[in-house]
Amino acid sequence: MVLFSLGLLSHTPTNSFNKMQSQAHSLPEEMQERLLSQLYALAQNKEERILAEKDIVDICRAATEILRREPMVLELGAPIKICGTHLSYKGDLHGQFDDLIRIFELGLYPPKSNYLFLGNYVGRGRMSIETVCTLLLLKIKYPENVFLLRGNH
């Protein structure tokens, strides 16, 4: 078992988490699927489509509720892919949406694989919003398979 405590986001696997998730401001399943499909299509087609502001706000609200309810220390077991820093499965994303999609193509999409992202989701890449929205949507849809820690930006 690996313990992570970086001060913001964490998880202790229990059945009570599923009950907490149902109480959260959640996105309807069809909206999750529509938005993820739109983002995945963006990666395939290299189209310049922007998510609607309302969708982004809804994603942030739903993810905030889930993340606030998680405990401060992650207790995660193997197997899990750690993403972030030069020592991990993949370096920091920094808004590189294509790199995020490549991670999932190589390591399987959740829930077939578990992921811990160590932060630095936005930055140099031209698709920072799409990158962070994809991660937040995956956290909403697969809270037991995707874990997000706070980086320095």
mmCIF file with all atom_site columns, C-alpha atoms in Angstrom, residues 36-146:
data_model
loop_
_atom_site.group_PDB
_atom_site.id
_atom_site.type_symbol
_atom_site.label_atom_id
_atom_site.label_alt_id
_atom_site.label_comp_id
_atom_site.label_asym_id
_atom_site.label_entity_id
_atom_site.label_seq_id
_atom_site.pdbx_PDB_ins_code
_atom_site.Cartn_x
_atom_site.Cartn_y
_atom_site.Cartn_z
_atom_site.occupancy
_atom_site.B_iso_or_equiv
_atom_site.pdbx_formal_charge
_atom_site.auth_seq_id
_atom_site.auth_comp_id
_atom_site.auth_asym_id
_atom_site.auth_atom_id
_atom_site.pdbx_PDB_model_num
ATOM 1   C CA . LEU A 1 36  ? -16.074 12.618 -22.753 1.00 0.00 ? 36  LEU A CA 1
ATOM 2   C CA . SER A 1 37  ? -17.010 11.608 -26.310 1.00 0.00 ? 37  SER A CA 1
ATOM 3   C CA . GLN A 1 38  ? -16.590 15.202 -27.427 1.00 0.00 ? 38  GLN A CA 1
ATOM 4   C CA . LEU A 1 39  ? -13.157 15.413 -25.789 1.00 0.00 ? 39  LEU A CA 1
ATOM 5   C CA . TYR A 1 40  ? -12.009 12.043 -27.160 1.00 0.00 ? 40  TYR A CA 1
ATOM 6   C CA . ALA A 1 41  ? -13.184 13.067 -30.640 1.00 0.00 ? 41  ALA A CA 1
ATOM 7   C CA . LEU A 1 42  ? -11.167 16.227 -30.259 1.00 0.00 ? 42  LEU A CA 1
ATOM 8   C CA . ALA A 1 43  ? -8.053  14.106 -29.739 1.00 0.00 ? 43  ALA A CA 1
ATOM 9   C CA . GLN A 1 44  ? -8.817  11.911 -32.751 1.00 0.00 ? 44  GLN A CA 1
ATOM 10  C CA . ASN A 1 45  ? -9.827  14.608 -35.207 1.00 0.00 ? 45  ASN A CA 1
ATOM 11  C CA . LYS A 1 46  ? -7.600  17.421 -33.980 1.00 0.00 ? 46  LYS A CA 1
ATOM 12  C CA . GLU A 1 47  ? -10.637 19.672 -34.250 1.00 0.00 ? 47  GLU A CA 1
ATOM 13  C CA . GLU A 1 48  ? -10.663 23.003 -32.484 1.00 0.00 ? 48  GLU A CA 1
ATOM 14  C CA . ARG A 1 49  ? -13.859 22.727 -30.469 1.00 0.00 ? 49  ARG A CA 1
ATOM 15  C CA . ILE A 1 50  ? -14.349 24.529 -27.224 1.00 0.00 ? 50  ILE A CA 1
ATOM 16  C CA . LEU A 1 51  ? -16.523 23.152 -24.453 1.00 0.00 ? 51  LEU A CA 1
ATOM 17  C CA . ALA A 1 52  ? -19.477 25.322 -23.557 1.00 0.00 ? 52  ALA A CA 1
ATOM 18  C CA . GLU A 1 53  ? -18.897 27.535 -20.522 1.00 0.00 ? 53  GLU A CA 1
ATOM 19  C CA . LYS A 1 54  ? -21.927 26.007 -18.781 1.00 0.00 ? 54  LYS A CA 1
ATOM 20  C CA . ASP A 1 55  ? -20.494 22.499 -19.268 1.00 0.00 ? 55  ASP A CA 1
ATOM 21  C CA . ILE A 1 56  ? -17.148 23.561 -17.815 1.00 0.00 ? 56  ILE A CA 1
ATOM 22  C CA . VAL A 1 57  ? -18.859 25.112 -14.778 1.00 0.00 ? 57  VAL A CA 1
ATOM 23  C CA . ASP A 1 58  ? -20.958 21.955 -14.265 1.00 0.00 ? 58  ASP A CA 1
ATOM 24  C CA . ILE A 1 59  ? -17.849 19.767 -14.492 1.00 0.00 ? 59  ILE A CA 1
ATOM 25  C CA . CYS A 1 60  ? -16.025 21.919 -11.945 1.00 0.00 ? 60  CYS A CA 1
ATOM 26  C CA . ARG A 1 61  ? -18.952 21.921 -9.520  1.00 0.00 ? 61  ARG A CA 1
ATOM 27  C CA . ALA A 1 62  ? -19.447 18.156 -9.671  1.00 0.00 ? 62  ALA A CA 1
ATOM 28  C CA . ALA A 1 63  ? -15.724 17.437 -9.332  1.00 0.00 ? 63  ALA A CA 1
ATOM 29  C CA . THR A 1 64  ? -15.352 19.908 -6.455  1.00 0.00 ? 64  THR A CA 1
ATOM 30  C CA . GLU A 1 65  ? -18.031 18.115 -4.467  1.00 0.00 ? 65  GLU A CA 1
ATOM 31  C CA . ILE A 1 66  ? -16.352 14.740 -4.971  1.00 0.00 ? 66  ILE A CA 1
ATOM 32  C CA . LEU A 1 67  ? -12.868 16.041 -4.189  1.00 0.00 ? 67  LEU A CA 1
ATOM 33  C CA . ARG A 1 68  ? -13.986 17.888 -1.065  1.00 0.00 ? 68  ARG A CA 1
ATOM 34  C CA . ARG A 1 69  ? -15.437 14.709 0.382   1.00 0.00 ? 69  ARG A CA 1
ATOM 35  C CA . GLU A 1 70  ? -12.290 12.673 -0.026  1.00 0.00 ? 70  GLU A CA 1
ATOM 36  C CA . PRO A 1 71  ? -9.979  12.325 2.979   1.00 0.00 ? 71  PRO A CA 1
ATOM 37  C CA . MET A 1 72  ? -6.624  14.116 3.133   1.00 0.00 ? 72  MET A CA 1
ATOM 38  C CA . VAL A 1 73  ? -4.419  11.027 2.747   1.00 0.00 ? 73  VAL A CA 1
ATOM 39  C CA . LEU A 1 74  ? -4.510  8.641  -0.178  1.00 0.00 ? 74  LEU A CA 1
ATOM 40  C CA . GLU A 1 75  ? -4.173  4.983  0.662   1.00 0.00 ? 75  GLU A CA 1
ATOM 41  C CA . LEU A 1 76  ? -3.802  3.310  -2.711  1.00 0.00 ? 76  LEU A CA 1
ATOM 42  C CA . GLY A 1 77  ? -2.852  -0.227 -3.546  1.00 0.00 ? 77  GLY A CA 1
ATOM 43  C CA . ALA A 1 78  ? -1.254  -1.644 -6.649  1.00 0.00 ? 78  ALA A CA 1
ATOM 44  C CA . PRO A 1 79  ? -1.679  -1.745 -9.538  1.00 0.00 ? 79  PRO A CA 1
ATOM 45  C CA . ILE A 1 80  ? -1.796  1.991  -10.204 1.00 0.00 ? 80  ILE A CA 1
ATOM 46  C CA . LYS A 1 81  ? -0.102  4.161  -12.801 1.00 0.00 ? 81  LYS A CA 1
ATOM 47  C CA . ILE A 1 82  ? 1.525   7.263  -11.344 1.00 0.00 ? 82  ILE A CA 1
ATOM 48  C CA . CYS A 1 83  ? 1.564   10.199 -13.733 1.00 0.00 ? 83  CYS A CA 1
ATOM 49  C CA . GLY A 1 84  ? 3.651   13.273 -13.032 1.00 0.00 ? 84  GLY A CA 1
ATOM 50  C CA . THR A 1 85  ? 7.328   14.084 -12.427 1.00 0.00 ? 85  THR A CA 1
ATOM 51  C CA . HIS A 1 86  ? 10.189  12.649 -14.438 1.00 0.00 ? 86  HIS A CA 1
ATOM 52  C CA . LEU A 1 87  ? 10.258  9.480  -12.297 1.00 0.00 ? 87  LEU A CA 1
ATOM 53  C CA . SER A 1 88  ? 6.728   8.390  -13.149 1.00 0.00 ? 88  SER A CA 1
ATOM 54  C CA . TYR A 1 89  ? 4.802   6.659  -15.917 1.00 0.00 ? 89  TYR A CA 1
ATOM 55  C CA . LYS A 1 90  ? 4.518   9.969  -17.751 1.00 0.00 ? 90  LYS A CA 1
ATOM 56  C CA . GLY A 1 91  ? 5.790   13.418 -16.908 1.00 0.00 ? 91  GLY A CA 1
ATOM 57  C CA . ASP A 1 92  ? 3.624   16.377 -15.959 1.00 0.00 ? 92  ASP A CA 1
ATOM 58  C CA . LEU A 1 93  ? 0.884   17.184 -18.448 1.00 0.00 ? 93  LEU A CA 1
ATOM 59  C CA . HIS A 1 94  ? 1.112   21.003 -18.491 1.00 0.00 ? 94  HIS A CA 1
ATOM 60  C CA . GLY A 1 95  ? -1.923  21.219 -20.768 1.00 0.00 ? 95  GLY A CA 1
ATOM 61  C CA . GLN A 1 96  ? -0.619  18.711 -23.313 1.00 0.00 ? 96  GLN A CA 1
ATOM 62  C CA . PHE A 1 97  ? -3.951  17.065 -24.142 1.00 0.00 ? 97  PHE A CA 1
ATOM 63  C CA . ASP A 1 98  ? -2.374  14.694 -26.677 1.00 0.00 ? 98  ASP A CA 1
ATOM 64  C CA . ASP A 1 99  ? -0.061  13.392 -23.938 1.00 0.00 ? 99  ASP A CA 1
ATOM 65  C CA . LEU A 1 100 ? -3.034  12.680 -21.675 1.00 0.00 ? 100 LEU A CA 1
ATOM 66  C CA . ILE A 1 101 ? -4.793  10.712 -24.413 1.00 0.00 ? 101 ILE A CA 1
ATOM 67  C CA . ARG A 1 102 ? -1.547  8.859  -25.171 1.00 0.00 ? 102 ARG A CA 1
ATOM 68  C CA . ILE A 1 103 ? -1.293  7.845  -21.490 1.00 0.00 ? 103 ILE A CA 1
ATOM 69  C CA . PHE A 1 104 ? -4.731  6.251  -21.700 1.00 0.00 ? 104 PHE A CA 1
ATOM 70  C CA . GLU A 1 105 ? -4.051  4.612  -25.056 1.00 0.00 ? 105 GLU A CA 1
ATOM 71  C CA . LEU A 1 106 ? -0.866  3.003  -23.722 1.00 0.00 ? 106 LEU A CA 1
ATOM 72  C CA . GLY A 1 107 ? -2.141  2.171  -20.255 1.00 0.00 ? 107 GLY A CA 1
ATOM 73  C CA . LEU A 1 108 ? -5.864  1.610  -20.927 1.00 0.00 ? 108 LEU A CA 1
ATOM 74  C CA . TYR A 1 109 ? -8.673  3.985  -20.147 1.00 0.00 ? 109 TYR A CA 1
ATOM 75  C CA . PRO A 1 110 ? -10.270 3.996  -16.703 1.00 0.00 ? 110 PRO A CA 1
ATOM 76  C CA . PRO A 1 111 ? -11.790 1.885  -15.218 1.00 0.00 ? 111 PRO A CA 1
ATOM 77  C CA . LYS A 1 112 ? -9.534  -0.770 -16.804 1.00 0.00 ? 112 LYS A CA 1
ATOM 78  C CA . SER A 1 113 ? -6.519  0.900  -15.181 1.00 0.00 ? 113 SER A CA 1
ATOM 79  C CA . ASN A 1 114 ? -6.089  3.009  -12.051 1.00 0.00 ? 114 ASN A CA 1
ATOM 80  C CA . TYR A 1 115 ? -4.310  6.361  -12.236 1.00 0.00 ? 115 TYR A CA 1
ATOM 81  C CA . LEU A 1 116 ? -2.764  8.783  -9.778  1.00 0.00 ? 116 LEU A CA 1
ATOM 82  C CA . PHE A 1 117 ? -2.006  12.190 -11.300 1.00 0.00 ? 117 PHE A CA 1
ATOM 83  C CA . LEU A 1 118 ? 0.435   14.262 -9.276  1.00 0.00 ? 118 LEU A CA 1
ATOM 84  C CA . GLY A 1 119 ? -0.577  17.700 -10.519 1.00 0.00 ? 119 GLY A CA 1
ATOM 85  C CA . ASN A 1 120 ? 0.597   20.276 -13.042 1.00 0.00 ? 120 ASN A CA 1
ATOM 86  C CA . TYR A 1 121 ? -2.401  19.759 -15.304 1.00 0.00 ? 121 TYR A CA 1
ATOM 87  C CA . VAL A 1 122 ? -2.296  23.130 -17.062 1.00 0.00 ? 122 VAL A CA 1
ATOM 88  C CA . GLY A 1 123 ? 0.484   25.319 -18.380 1.00 0.00 ? 123 GLY A CA 1
ATOM 89  C CA . ARG A 1 124 ? 2.431   25.336 -21.623 1.00 0.00 ? 124 ARG A CA 1
ATOM 90  C CA . GLY A 1 125 ? -0.017  23.334 -23.714 1.00 0.00 ? 125 GLY A CA 1
ATOM 91  C CA . ARG A 1 126 ? -2.605  25.005 -25.900 1.00 0.00 ? 126 ARG A CA 1
ATOM 92  C CA . MET A 1 127 ? -5.308  22.647 -24.598 1.00 0.00 ? 127 MET A CA 1
ATOM 93  C CA . SER A 1 128 ? -5.121  23.167 -20.840 1.00 0.00 ? 128 SER A CA 1
ATOM 94  C CA . ILE A 1 129 ? -8.891  23.489 -20.441 1.00 0.00 ? 129 ILE A CA 1
ATOM 95  C CA . GLU A 1 130 ? -9.544  20.270 -22.348 1.00 0.00 ? 130 GLU A CA 1
ATOM 96  C CA . THR A 1 131 ? -6.853  18.479 -20.339 1.00 0.00 ? 131 THR A CA 1
ATOM 97  C CA . VAL A 1 132 ? -8.169  19.447 -16.919 1.00 0.00 ? 132 VAL A CA 1
ATOM 98  C CA . CYS A 1 133 ? -11.821 18.950 -17.942 1.00 0.00 ? 133 CYS A CA 1
ATOM 99  C CA . THR A 1 134 ? -11.039 15.422 -19.158 1.00 0.00 ? 134 THR A CA 1
ATOM 100 C CA . LEU A 1 135 ? -9.326  14.582 -15.878 1.00 0.00 ? 135 LEU A CA 1
ATOM 101 C CA . LEU A 1 136 ? -12.193 16.032 -13.844 1.00 0.00 ? 136 LEU A CA 1
ATOM 102 C CA . LEU A 1 137 ? -14.793 14.164 -15.917 1.00 0.00 ? 137 LEU A CA 1
ATOM 103 C CA . LEU A 1 138 ? -12.892 10.925 -15.416 1.00 0.00 ? 138 LEU A CA 1
ATOM 104 C CA . LYS A 1 139 ? -12.736 11.619 -11.682 1.00 0.00 ? 139 LYS A CA 1
ATOM 105 C CA . ILE A 1 140 ? -16.501 12.163 -11.656 1.00 0.00 ? 140 ILE A CA 1
ATOM 106 C CA . LYS A 1 141 ? -17.206 9.035  -13.697 1.00 0.00 ? 141 LYS A CA 1
ATOM 107 C CA . TYR A 1 142 ? -14.585 6.761  -12.083 1.00 0.00 ? 142 TYR A CA 1
ATOM 108 C CA . PRO A 1 143 ? -13.879 8.095  -8.574  1.00 0.00 ? 143 PRO A CA 1
ATOM 109 C CA . GLU A 1 144 ? -12.351 4.762  -7.491  1.00 0.00 ? 144 GLU A CA 1
ATOM 110 C CA . ASN A 1 145 ? -9.952  4.634  -10.479 1.00 0.00 ? 145 ASN A CA 1
ATOM 111 C CA . VAL A 1 146 ? -8.740  8.216  -11.000 1.00 0.00 ? 146 VAL A CA 1
#
